[in-house]
Short mmCIF file of C-alpha atoms in Angstrom, two decimals:
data_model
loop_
_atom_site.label_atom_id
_atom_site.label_comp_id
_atom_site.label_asym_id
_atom_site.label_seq_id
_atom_site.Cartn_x
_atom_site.Cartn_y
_atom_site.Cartn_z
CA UNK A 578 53.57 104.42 24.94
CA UNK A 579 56.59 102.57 25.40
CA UNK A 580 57.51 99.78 22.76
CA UNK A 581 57.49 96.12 23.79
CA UNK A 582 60.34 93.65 23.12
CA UNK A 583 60.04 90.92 20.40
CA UNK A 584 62.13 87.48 20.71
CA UNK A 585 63.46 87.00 17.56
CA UNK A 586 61.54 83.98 15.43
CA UNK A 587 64.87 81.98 15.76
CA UNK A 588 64.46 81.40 19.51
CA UNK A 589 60.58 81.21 19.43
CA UNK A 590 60.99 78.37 16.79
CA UNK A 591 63.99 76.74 18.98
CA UNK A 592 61.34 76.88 22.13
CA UNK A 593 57.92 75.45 20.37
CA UNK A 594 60.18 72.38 18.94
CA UNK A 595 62.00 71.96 22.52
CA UNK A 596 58.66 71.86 24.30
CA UNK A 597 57.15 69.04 21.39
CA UNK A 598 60.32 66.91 21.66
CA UNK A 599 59.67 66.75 25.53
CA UNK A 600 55.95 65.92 25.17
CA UNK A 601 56.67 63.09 23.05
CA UNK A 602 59.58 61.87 25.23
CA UNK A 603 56.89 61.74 27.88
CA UNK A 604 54.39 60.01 25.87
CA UNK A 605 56.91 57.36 24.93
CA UNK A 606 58.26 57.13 28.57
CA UNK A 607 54.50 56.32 29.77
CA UNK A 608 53.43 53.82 26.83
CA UNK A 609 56.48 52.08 27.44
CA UNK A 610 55.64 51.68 31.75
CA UNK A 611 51.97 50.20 30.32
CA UNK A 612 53.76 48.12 27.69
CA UNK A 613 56.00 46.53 30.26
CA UNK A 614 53.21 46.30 32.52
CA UNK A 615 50.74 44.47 30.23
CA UNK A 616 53.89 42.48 29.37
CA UNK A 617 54.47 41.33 33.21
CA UNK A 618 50.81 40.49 33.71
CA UNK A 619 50.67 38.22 30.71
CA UNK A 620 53.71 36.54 32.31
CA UNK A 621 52.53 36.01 35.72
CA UNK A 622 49.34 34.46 34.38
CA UNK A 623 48.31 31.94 32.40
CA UNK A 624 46.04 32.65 29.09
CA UNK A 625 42.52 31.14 28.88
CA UNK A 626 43.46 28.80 26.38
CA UNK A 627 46.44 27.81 28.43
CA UNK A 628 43.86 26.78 31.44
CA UNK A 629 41.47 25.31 29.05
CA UNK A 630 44.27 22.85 27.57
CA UNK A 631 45.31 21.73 31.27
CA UNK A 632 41.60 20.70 31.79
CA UNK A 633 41.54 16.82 32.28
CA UNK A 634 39.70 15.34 29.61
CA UNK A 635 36.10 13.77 29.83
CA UNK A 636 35.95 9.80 30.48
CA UNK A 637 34.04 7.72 27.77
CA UNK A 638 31.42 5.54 27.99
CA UNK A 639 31.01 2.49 26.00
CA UNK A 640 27.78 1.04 24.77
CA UNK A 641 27.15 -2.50 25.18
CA UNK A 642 23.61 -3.15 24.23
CA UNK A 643 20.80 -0.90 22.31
CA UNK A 644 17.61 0.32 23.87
CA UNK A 645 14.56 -1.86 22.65
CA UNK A 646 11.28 -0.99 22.01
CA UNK A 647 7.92 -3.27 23.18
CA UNK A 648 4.66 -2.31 21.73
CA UNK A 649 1.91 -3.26 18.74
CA UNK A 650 2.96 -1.37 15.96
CA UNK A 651 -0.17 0.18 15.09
CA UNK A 652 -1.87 3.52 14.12
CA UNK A 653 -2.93 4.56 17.81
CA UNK A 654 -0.73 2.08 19.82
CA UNK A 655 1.35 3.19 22.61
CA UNK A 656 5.07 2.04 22.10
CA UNK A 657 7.63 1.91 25.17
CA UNK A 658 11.51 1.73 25.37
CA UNK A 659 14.04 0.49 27.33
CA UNK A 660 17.52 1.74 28.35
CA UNK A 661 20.43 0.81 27.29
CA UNK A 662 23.55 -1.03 28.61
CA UNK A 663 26.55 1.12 29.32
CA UNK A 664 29.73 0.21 30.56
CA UNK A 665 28.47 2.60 33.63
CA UNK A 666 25.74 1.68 35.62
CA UNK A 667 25.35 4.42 38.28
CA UNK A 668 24.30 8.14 37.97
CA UNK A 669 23.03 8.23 34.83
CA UNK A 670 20.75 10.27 33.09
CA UNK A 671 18.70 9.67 30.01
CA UNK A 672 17.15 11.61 27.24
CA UNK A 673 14.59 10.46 24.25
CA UNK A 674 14.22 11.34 21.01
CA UNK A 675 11.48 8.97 19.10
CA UNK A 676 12.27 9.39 15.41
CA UNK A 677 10.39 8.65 12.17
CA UNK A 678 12.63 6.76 9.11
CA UNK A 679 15.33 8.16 11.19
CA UNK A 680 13.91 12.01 11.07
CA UNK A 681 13.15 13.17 14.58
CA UNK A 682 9.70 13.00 15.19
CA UNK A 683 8.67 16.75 17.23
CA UNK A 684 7.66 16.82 20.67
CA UNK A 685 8.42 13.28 20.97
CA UNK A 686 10.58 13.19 23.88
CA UNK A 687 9.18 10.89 26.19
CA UNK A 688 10.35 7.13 27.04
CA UNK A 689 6.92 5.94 25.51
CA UNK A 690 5.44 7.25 22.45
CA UNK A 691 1.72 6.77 20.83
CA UNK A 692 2.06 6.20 17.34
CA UNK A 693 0.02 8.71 14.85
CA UNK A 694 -1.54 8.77 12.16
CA UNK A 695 1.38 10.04 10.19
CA UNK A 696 3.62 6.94 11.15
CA UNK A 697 1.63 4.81 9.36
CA UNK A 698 3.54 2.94 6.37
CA UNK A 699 6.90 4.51 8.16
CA UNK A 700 9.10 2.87 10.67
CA UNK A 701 10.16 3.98 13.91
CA UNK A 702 13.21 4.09 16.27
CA UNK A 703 14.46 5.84 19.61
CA UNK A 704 17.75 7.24 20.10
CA UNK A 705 18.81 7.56 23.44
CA UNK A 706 21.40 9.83 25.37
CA UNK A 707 23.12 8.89 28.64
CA UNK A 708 24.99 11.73 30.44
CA UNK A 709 26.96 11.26 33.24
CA UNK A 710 28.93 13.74 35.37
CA UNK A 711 32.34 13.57 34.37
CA UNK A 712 31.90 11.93 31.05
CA UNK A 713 31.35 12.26 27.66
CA UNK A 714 27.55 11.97 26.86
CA UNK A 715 26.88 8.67 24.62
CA UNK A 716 23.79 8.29 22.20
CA UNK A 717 22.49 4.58 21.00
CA UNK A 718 19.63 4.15 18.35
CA UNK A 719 17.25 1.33 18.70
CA UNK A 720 16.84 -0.76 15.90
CA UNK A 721 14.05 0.50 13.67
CA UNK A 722 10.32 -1.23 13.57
CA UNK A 723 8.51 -2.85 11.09
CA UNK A 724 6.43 -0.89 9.16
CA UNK A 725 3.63 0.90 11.22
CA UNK A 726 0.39 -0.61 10.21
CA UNK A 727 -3.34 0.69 10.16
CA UNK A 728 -5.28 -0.04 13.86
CA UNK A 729 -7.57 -2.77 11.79
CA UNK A 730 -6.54 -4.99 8.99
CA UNK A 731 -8.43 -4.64 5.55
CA UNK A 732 -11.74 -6.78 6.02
CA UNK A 733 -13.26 -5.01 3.15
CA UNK A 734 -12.60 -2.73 -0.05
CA UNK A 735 -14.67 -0.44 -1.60
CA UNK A 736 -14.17 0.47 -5.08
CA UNK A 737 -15.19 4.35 -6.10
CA UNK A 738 -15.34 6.85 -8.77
CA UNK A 739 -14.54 10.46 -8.98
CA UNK A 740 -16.80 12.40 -11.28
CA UNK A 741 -17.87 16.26 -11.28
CA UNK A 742 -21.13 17.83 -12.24
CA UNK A 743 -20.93 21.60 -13.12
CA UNK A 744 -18.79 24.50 -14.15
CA UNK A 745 -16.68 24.64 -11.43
CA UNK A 746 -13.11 26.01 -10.82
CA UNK A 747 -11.56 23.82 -8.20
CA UNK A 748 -8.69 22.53 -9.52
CA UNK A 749 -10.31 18.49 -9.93
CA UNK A 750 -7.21 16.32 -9.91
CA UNK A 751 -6.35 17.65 -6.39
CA UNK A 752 -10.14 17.10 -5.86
CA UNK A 753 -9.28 13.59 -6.71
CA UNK A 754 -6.21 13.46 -4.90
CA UNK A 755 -7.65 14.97 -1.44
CA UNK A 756 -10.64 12.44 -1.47
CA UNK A 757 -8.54 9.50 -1.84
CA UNK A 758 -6.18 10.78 1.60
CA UNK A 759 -9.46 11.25 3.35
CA UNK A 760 -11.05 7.65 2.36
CA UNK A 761 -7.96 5.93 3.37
CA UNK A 762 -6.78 8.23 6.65
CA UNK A 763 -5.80 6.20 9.36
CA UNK A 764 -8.40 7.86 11.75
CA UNK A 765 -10.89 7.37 9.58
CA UNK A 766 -13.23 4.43 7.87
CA UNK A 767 -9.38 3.00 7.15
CA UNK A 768 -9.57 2.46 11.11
CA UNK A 769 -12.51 0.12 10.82
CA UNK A 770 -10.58 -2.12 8.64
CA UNK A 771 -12.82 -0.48 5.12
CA UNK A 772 -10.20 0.42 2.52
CA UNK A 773 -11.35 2.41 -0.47
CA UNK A 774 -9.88 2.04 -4.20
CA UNK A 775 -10.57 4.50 -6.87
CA UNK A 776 -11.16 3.25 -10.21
CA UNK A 777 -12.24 4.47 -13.51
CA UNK A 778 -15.68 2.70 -13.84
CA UNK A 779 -18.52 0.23 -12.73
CA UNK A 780 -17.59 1.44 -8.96
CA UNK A 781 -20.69 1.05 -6.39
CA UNK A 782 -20.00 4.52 -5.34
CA UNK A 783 -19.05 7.36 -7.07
CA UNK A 784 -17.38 10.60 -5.44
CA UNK A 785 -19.14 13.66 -6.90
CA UNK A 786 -17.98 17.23 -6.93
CA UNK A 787 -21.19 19.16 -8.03
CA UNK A 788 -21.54 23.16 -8.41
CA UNK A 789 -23.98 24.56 -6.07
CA UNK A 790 -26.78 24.60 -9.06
CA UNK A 791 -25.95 21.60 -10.06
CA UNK A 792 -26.23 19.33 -6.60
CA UNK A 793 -30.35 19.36 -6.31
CA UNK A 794 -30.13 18.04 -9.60
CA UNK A 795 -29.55 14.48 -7.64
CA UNK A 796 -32.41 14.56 -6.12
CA UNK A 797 -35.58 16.65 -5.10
CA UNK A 798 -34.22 15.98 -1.07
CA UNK A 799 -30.88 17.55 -2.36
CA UNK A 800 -30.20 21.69 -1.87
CA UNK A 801 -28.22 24.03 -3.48
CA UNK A 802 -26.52 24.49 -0.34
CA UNK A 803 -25.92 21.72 1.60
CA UNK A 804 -24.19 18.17 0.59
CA UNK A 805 -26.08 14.91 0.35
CA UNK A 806 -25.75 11.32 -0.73
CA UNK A 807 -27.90 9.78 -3.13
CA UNK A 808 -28.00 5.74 -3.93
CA UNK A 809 -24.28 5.17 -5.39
CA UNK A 810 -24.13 9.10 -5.48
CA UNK A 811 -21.98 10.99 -2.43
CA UNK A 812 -22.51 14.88 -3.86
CA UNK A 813 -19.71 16.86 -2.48
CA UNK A 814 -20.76 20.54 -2.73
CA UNK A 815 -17.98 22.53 -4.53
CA UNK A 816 -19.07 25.82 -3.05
CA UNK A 817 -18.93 24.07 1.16
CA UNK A 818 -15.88 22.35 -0.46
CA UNK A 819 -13.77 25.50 -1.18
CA UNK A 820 -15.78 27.86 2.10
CA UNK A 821 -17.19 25.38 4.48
CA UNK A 822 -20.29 26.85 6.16
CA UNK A 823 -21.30 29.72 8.07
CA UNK A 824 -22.01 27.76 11.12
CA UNK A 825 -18.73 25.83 11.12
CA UNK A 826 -16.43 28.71 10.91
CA UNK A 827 -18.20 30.33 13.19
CA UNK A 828 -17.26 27.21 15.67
CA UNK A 829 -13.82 27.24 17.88
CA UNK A 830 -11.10 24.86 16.70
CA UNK A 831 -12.93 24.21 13.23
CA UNK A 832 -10.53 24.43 9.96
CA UNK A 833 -11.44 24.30 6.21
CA UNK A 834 -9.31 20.81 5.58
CA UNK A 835 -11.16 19.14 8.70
CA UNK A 836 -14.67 20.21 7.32
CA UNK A 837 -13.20 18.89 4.45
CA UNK A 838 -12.60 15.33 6.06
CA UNK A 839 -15.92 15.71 7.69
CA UNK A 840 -18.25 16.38 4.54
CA UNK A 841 -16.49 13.50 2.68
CA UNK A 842 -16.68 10.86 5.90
CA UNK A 843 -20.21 12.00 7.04
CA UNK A 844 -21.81 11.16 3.09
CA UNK A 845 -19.93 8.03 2.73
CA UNK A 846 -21.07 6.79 6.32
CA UNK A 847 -24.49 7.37 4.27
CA UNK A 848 -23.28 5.47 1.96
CA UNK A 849 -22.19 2.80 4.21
CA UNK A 850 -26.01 2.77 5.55
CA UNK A 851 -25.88 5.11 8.78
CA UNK A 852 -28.17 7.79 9.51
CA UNK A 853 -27.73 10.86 11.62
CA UNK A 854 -26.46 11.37 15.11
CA UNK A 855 -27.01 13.97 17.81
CA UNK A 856 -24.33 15.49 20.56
CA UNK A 857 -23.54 13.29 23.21
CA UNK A 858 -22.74 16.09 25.67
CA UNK A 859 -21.55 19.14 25.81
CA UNK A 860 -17.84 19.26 25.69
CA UNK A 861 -17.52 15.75 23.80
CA UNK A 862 -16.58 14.83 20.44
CA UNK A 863 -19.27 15.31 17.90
CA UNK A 864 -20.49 11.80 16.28
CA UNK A 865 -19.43 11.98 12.78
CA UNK A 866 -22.80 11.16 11.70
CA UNK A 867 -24.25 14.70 13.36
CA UNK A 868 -25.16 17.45 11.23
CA UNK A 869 -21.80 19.30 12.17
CA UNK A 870 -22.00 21.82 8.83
CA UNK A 871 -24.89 23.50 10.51
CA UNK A 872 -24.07 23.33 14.47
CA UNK A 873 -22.34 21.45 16.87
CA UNK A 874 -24.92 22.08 20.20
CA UNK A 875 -22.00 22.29 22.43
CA UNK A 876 -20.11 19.42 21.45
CA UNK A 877 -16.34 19.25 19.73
CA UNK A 878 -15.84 19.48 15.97
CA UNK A 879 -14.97 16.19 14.77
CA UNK A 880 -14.03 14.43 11.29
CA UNK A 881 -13.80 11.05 12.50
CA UNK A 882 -15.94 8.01 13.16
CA UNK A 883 -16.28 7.33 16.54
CA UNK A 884 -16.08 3.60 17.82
CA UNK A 885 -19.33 3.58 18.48
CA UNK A 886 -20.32 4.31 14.49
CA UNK A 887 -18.15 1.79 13.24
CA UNK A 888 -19.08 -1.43 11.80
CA UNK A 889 -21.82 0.14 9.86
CA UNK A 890 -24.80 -1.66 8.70
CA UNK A 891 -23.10 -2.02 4.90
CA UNK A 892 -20.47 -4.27 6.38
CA UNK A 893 -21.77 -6.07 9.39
#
């Protein structure tokens, strides 16, 4: 077998660092073509910025009057604005935002507004935007209202107590608390101009929160389930206060705090001398007055007085 010949490691050293010196002459060759080109195209055109900044600037508006609002302001009212005066007149568009003590009020976007029951006591304004095409958009704020009053001035007040009967573990002073929100709601009696005042004795009605044992102690027509009124007595039943009843959870749209509204209305309009009610229809509004804890025969849950129960025989 002959032998083969070996290049010495000199010349195969010399070789491998000949062949790495021209691969990175060719690296550096190419990197510096796409340098120089990424260098030319950044010349020849402009940067975003650059074409931003050349951008003519927006005209501006000036406002020369506010928008106004017309309207009662009162719990259920509808209230309407106006626009306002700009130094431009044509092609304008506006946007409204009704707002609350200056808090925007949700969903209240409209150029007329129906005031709720939470505005009462609050004041209200509307800020406007105008937008043009060309210009910068401009909002104005209306000067705010009075103070949004109940639908019916106070032609009455009823003094009450709060008292409880029983071992019972709802927590009392937001028993207390509740009740009085409920008496003086602006959708409720409060809407028939009756105001109620708690105080701590010699009231003509008293506000009871009784355990279930303890409510038929009242009276013989009283159960141990259901809620009653007796003379100055309205017996709240602590267990339909914390778990409504089977029949009204059972009902669509029904919630624990508007059975709670609907218990303490329904035994005060006792109180206040009416007697029960029956569905109008299906698909109406229940009267207040109907026996809602224990069926609604097709008609809506409600925890209000209708007009048609107001001015009860108490207060005519």
């Amino acid at each position: 077998m002959g032998h083969m010949s070996q290049k010495p490691p000199s010349l195969l050293l010399g070789l491998g660092l000949s062949v790495i010196a021209m691969t990175a002459s060719l690296a550096l060759v190419v990197g510096n073509d796409s340098a120089a080109s990424e260098s030319a195209a950044s010349l020849a055109a402009p940067s975003k910025g650059n074409k931003q900044a050349s951008a003519a600037p927006l005209a501006k508006m000036t406002n020369e009057s506010l928008p106004e609002i017309s309207g009662e302001f009162r719990f259920g009212q509808t209230l309407e604005h106006g626009e306002p005066r700009l130094s431009e007149t044509e092609g304008l568009t506006f946007a409204s935002q009704w707002l609350r003590n200056g808090e925007p009020i949700p969903n209240a976007t409209k150029s007329s507004y129906q005031i709720s029951a939470a505005d009462v006591g609050y004041t209200l304004s509307v800020a406007v935007t105008a937008t043009k095409e060309g210009f910068e958009a401009i909002t104005t704020t209306s000067a705010a209202t009075d103070e949004v009053s109940h639908a019916t001035d106070i032609r009455t007040t009823v003094k009450y107590q709060v008292a409880s009967r029983g071992e019972s573990d709802t927590d009392f002073e937001e028993f207390r608390k509740e009740v009085a929100e409920i008496l003086n709601d602006p959708r409720g009696w409060r809407s028939d101009g009756i105001a109620f005042e708690e105080v701590s004795s010699g009231a003509p009605m008293v506000i009871q929160l009784a355990t279930s044992d303890q409510v038929p102690t009242f009276s013989s027509r009283c159960t141990s389930y259901w809620s009653c009124r007796v003379g100055a007595n309205v017996v709240i039943n602590q267990a339909r206060w914390e778990g409504a009843t089977d029949t009204w959870n059972a009902q669509e749209g029904t919630t624990l705090a508007a059975y709670r509204h609907m218990v303490v209305n329904h035994e005060v309009g006792h109180w206040l001398g009416l007697g029960h009610s029956n569905c109008g229809g299906a698909g109406q509004k229940a009267p207040l007055m109907m026996q809602q804890s224990k069926g609604l025969n097709g008609c809506k849950p409600n925890p209000w007085p209708l007009d048609s129960e107001k001015n009860p025989p108490r207060f005519r």
